[in-house]
Short mmCIF file of C-alpha atoms and ligand atoms in Angstrom, two decimals:
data_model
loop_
_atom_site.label_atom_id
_atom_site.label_comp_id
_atom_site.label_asym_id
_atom_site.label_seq_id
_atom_site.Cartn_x
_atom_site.Cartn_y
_atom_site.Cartn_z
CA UNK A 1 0.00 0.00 0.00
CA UNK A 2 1.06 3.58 -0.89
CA UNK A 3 2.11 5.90 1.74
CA UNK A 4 -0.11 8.33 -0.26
CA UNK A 5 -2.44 8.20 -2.97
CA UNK A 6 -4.00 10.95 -5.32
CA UNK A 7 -6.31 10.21 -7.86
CA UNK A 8 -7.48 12.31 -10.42
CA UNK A 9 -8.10 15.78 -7.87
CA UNK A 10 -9.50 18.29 -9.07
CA UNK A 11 -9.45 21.33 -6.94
CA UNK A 12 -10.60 24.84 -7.81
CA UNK A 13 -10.69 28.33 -5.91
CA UNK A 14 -14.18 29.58 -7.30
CA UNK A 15 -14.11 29.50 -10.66
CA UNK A 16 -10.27 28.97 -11.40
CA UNK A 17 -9.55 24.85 -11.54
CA UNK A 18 -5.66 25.42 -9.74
CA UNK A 19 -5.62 21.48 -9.72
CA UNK A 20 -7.00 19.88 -13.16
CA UNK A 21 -6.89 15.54 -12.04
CA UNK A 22 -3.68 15.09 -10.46
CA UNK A 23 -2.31 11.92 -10.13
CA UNK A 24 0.37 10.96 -7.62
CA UNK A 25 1.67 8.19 -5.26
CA UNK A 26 4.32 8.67 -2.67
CA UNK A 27 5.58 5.25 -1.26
CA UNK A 28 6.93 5.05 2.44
CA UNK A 29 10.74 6.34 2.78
CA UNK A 30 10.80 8.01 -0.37
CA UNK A 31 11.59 11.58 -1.11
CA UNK A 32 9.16 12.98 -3.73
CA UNK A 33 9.72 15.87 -5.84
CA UNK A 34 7.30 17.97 -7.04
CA UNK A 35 8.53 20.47 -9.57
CA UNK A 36 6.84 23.29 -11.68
CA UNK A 37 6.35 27.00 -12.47
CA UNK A 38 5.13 29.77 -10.58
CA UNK A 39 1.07 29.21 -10.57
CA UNK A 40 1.56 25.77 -11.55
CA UNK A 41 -0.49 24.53 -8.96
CA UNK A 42 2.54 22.86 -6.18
CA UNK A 43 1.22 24.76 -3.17
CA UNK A 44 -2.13 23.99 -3.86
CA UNK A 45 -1.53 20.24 -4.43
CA UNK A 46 0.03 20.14 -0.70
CA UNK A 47 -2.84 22.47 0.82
CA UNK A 48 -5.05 19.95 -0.83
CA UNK A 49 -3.22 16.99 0.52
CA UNK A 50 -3.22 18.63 4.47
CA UNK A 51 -7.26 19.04 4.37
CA UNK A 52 -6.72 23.46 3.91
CA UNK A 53 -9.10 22.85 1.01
CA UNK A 54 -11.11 20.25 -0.33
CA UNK A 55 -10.60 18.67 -3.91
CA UNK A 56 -14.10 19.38 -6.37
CA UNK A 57 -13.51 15.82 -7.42
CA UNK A 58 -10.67 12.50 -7.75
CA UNK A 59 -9.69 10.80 -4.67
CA UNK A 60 -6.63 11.59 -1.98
CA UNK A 61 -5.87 8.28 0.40
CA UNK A 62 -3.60 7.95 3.43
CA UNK A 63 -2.43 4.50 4.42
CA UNK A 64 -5.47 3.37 2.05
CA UNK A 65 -8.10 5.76 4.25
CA UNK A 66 -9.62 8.47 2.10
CA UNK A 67 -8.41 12.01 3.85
CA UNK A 68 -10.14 13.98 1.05
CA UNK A 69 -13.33 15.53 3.58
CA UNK A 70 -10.80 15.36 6.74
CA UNK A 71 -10.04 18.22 8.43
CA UNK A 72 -6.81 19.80 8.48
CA UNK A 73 -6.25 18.55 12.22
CA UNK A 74 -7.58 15.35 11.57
CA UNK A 75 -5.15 14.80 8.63
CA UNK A 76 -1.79 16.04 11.11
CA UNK A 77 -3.18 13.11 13.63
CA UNK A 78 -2.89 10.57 10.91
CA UNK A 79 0.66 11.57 10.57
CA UNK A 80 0.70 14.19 7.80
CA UNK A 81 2.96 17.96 8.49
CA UNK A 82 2.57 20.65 6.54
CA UNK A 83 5.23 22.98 6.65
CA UNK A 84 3.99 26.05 4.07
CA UNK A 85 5.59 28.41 1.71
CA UNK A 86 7.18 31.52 3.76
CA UNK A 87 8.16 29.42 6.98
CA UNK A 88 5.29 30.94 9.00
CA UNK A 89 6.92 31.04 12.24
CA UNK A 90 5.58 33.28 15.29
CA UNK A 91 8.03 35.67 15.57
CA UNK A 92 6.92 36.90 19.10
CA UNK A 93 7.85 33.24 20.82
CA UNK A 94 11.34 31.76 21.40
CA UNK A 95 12.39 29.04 19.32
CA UNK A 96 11.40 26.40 21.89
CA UNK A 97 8.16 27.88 22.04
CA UNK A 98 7.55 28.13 18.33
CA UNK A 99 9.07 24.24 18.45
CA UNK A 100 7.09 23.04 21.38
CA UNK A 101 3.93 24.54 19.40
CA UNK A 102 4.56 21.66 16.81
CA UNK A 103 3.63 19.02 18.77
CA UNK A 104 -0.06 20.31 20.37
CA UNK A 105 -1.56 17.79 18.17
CA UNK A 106 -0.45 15.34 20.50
CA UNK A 107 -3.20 15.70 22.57
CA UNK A 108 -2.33 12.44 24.66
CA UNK A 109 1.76 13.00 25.20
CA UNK A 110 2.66 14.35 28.18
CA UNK A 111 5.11 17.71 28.55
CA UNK A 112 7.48 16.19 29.63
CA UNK A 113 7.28 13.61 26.54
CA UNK A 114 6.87 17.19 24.62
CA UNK A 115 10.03 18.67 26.14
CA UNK A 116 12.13 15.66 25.43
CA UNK A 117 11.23 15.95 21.67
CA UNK A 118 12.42 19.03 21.30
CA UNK A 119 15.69 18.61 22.77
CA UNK A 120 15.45 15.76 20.08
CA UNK A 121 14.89 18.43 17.44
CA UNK A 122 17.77 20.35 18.83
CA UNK A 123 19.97 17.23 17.99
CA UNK A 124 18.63 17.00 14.48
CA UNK A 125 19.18 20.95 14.15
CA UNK A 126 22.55 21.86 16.22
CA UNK A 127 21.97 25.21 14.21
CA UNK A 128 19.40 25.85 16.19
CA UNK A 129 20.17 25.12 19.96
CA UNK A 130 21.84 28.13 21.26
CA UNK A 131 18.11 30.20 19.83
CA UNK A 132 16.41 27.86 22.02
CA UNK A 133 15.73 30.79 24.05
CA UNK A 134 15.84 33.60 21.77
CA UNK A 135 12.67 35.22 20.02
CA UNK A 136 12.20 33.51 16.50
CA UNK A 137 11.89 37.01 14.67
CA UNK A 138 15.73 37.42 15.57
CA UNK A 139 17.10 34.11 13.59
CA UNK A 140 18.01 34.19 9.91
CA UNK A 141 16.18 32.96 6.59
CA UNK A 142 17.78 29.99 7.12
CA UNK A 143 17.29 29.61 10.58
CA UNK A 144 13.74 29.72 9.96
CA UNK A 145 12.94 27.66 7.71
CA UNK A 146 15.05 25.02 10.19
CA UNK A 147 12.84 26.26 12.68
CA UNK A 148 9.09 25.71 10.55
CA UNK A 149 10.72 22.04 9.73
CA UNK A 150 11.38 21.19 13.39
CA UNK A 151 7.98 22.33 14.34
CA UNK A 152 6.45 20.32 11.43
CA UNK A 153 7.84 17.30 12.89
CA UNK A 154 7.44 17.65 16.41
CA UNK A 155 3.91 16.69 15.34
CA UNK A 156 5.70 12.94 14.61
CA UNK A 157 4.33 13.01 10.86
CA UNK A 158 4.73 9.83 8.38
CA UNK A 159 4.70 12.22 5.78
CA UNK A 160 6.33 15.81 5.63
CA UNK A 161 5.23 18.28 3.45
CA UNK A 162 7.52 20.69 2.66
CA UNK A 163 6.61 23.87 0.33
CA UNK A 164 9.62 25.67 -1.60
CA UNK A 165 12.00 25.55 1.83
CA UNK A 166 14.80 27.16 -0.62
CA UNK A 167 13.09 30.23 -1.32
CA UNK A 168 15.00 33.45 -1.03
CA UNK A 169 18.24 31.49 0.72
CA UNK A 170 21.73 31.68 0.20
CA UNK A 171 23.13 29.43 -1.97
CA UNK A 172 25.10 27.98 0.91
CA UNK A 173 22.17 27.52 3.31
CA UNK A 174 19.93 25.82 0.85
CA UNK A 175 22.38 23.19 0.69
CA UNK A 176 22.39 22.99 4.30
CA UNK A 177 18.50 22.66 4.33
CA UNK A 178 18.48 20.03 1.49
CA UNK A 179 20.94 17.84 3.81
CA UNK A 180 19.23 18.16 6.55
CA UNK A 181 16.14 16.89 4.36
CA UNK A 182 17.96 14.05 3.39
CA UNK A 183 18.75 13.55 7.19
CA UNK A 184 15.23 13.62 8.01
CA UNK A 185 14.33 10.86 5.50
CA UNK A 186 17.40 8.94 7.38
CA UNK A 187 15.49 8.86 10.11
CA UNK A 188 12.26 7.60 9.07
CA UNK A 189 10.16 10.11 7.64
CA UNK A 190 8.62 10.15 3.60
CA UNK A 191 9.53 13.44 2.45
CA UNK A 192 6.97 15.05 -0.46
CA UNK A 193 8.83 18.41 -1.59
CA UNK A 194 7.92 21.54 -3.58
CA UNK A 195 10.71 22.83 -4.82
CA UNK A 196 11.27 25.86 -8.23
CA UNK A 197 15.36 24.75 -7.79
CA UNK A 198 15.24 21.53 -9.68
CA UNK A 199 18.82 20.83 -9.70
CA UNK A 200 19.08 20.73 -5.98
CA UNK A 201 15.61 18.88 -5.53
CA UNK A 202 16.50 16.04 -7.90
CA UNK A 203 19.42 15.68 -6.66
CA UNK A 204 17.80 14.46 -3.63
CA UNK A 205 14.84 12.86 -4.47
CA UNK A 206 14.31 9.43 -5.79
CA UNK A 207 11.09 10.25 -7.53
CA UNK A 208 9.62 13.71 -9.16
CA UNK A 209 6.71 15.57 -11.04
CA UNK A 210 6.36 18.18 -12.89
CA UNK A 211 3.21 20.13 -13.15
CA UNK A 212 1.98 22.99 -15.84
CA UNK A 213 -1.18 24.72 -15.49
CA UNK A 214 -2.74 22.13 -12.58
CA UNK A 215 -1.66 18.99 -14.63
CA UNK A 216 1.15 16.83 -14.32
CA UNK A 217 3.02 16.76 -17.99
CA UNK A 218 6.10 14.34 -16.93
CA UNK A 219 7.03 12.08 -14.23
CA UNK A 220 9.94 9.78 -13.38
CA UNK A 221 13.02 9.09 -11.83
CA UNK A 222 15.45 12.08 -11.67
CA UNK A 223 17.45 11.00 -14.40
CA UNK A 224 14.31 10.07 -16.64
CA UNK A 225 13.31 13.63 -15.93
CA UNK A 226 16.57 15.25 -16.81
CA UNK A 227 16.79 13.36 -19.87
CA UNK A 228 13.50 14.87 -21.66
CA UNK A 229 14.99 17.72 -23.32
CA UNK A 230 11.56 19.77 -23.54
CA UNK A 231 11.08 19.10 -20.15
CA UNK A 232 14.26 20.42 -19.23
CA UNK A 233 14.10 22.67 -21.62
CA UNK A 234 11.29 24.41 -20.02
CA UNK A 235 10.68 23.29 -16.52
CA UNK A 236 14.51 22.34 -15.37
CA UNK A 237 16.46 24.89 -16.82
CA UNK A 238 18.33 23.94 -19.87
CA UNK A 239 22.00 23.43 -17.81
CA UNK A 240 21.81 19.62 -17.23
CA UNK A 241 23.99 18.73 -13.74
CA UNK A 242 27.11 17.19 -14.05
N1 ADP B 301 -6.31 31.69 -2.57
C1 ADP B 301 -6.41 31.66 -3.91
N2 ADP B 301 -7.47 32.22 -4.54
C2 ADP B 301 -7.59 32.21 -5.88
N3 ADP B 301 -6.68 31.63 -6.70
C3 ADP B 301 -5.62 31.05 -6.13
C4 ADP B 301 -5.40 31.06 -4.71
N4 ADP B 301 -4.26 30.40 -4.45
C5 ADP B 301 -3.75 30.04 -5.65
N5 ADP B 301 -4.56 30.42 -6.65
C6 ADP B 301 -4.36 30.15 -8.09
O1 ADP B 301 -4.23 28.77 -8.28
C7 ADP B 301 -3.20 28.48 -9.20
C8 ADP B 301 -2.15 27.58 -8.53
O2 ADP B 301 -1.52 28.29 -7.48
P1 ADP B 301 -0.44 27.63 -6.53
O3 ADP B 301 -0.89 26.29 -6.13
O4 ADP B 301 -0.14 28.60 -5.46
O5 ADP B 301 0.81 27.47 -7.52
P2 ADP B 301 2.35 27.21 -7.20
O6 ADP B 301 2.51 26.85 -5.78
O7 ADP B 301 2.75 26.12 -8.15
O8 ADP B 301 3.07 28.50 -7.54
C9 ADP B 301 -2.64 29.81 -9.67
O9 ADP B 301 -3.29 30.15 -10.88
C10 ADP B 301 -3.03 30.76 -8.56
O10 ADP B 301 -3.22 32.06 -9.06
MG1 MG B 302 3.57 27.75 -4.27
#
């Protein structure tokens, strides 16, 4: 059984179809890229995915149990994190707090149990440790987008979804935050990733798919992808990596 399933979802926001029958499967432990241009329709396939809206018609399936009327809380208790576009942290709490935030859909764990985790996180993000107590507005691009992952998983998700976490970083710190992706599919979780840098993206993932207009127009392996010049041509950028 797939770790995730769409089937044909169609999802519109009034009268604008964003998502035109979109087809995907993520398997357990994979990394999954999802690649396309601006207004392609990549956030709204993960919004769709994490219950934020509902699909018009097609079929979306966790573990093999249709999430596609769930609620977006509902959906994180099945073991699905959604960490959105813009790293939405709360700039007015300390990074523990912002961390410790992650995990309220735990209803049953104790705080102690909470606590615990994030010193966990703080071991998965050493960049992050000395913030612990530091207001979240003060840390750096990169910082924060460590800071909306950490949070995403203190909810203990099967399945992260991560939305463009390169955006407007450094060259040097988006290879830090596509390693520590790669770390956090080491330790167990299926990673489904929106990403516009391709070249970085497939170089981590095992799977991608590109999507024009709401519809998916390839899919493959990474080097099936790179290997379609008019896909590369016009969704990769036309430099093919070494
Ligand atoms: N809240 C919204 N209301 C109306 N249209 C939207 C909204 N969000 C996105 N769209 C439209 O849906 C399409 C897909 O958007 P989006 O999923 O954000 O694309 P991507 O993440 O690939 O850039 C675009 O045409 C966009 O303008
Ligand atoms: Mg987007």
């Amino acid at each position: 059984m797939s770790l995730l399933e769409l089937e044909k979802v169609v999802i519109a926001y009034g009268k604008v179809e964003a998502l035109k029958g979109v087809t995907l499967r993520v398997e357990q432990g994979e990394i999954v890229v999802l690649l396309g241009a601006n207004g392609a329709g990549k956030s709204t396939t993960l919004r769709g995915i994490s219950g934020l809206i509902h699909p018009l018609a097609g079929s979306m399936r966790f573990l093999g149990q249709p999430i596609d009327r769930l609620s977006p809380q509902a959906i994180v208790k099945l073991g699905v994190a959604h960490v959105p576009e813009r790293r939405r942290v709360f700039p007015g709490l300390t990074v523990r707090e912002n961390i410790l935030l992650g995990g309220s859909s735990r209803v049953k764990a104790s705080r102690r149990q909470l606590e615990t985790d994030v010193d966990h996180m703080f071991a998965v993000f050493p960049e992050l440790k000395s913030f612990a107590n530091v207001l979240s507005w003060k840390l750096s691009g990169g910082q924060q987008q460590m800071l909306a992952i950490a949070r995403g998983l203190m909810s203990h998700p099967k399945l992260l979804l991560l939305d463009e976490p390169s955006l407007g970083l450094a060259p040097l710190i988006v290879q830090q935050v596509f390693q520590t992706i790669t770390k956090i599919r080491g330790l167990g979780t299926t990673v489904l990733l929106v990403e516009q840098n391709a070249h970085m993206a497939l170089s981590i993932g095992d799977r991608g798919y590109v999507l024009e207009t709401g519809r998916f127009v390839a899919e493959g392996n990474p080097e099936t992808l790179w290997n379609n010049d008019e896909i590369r041509a016009a969704y990769l950028g036309s430099r093919k990596p070494a």
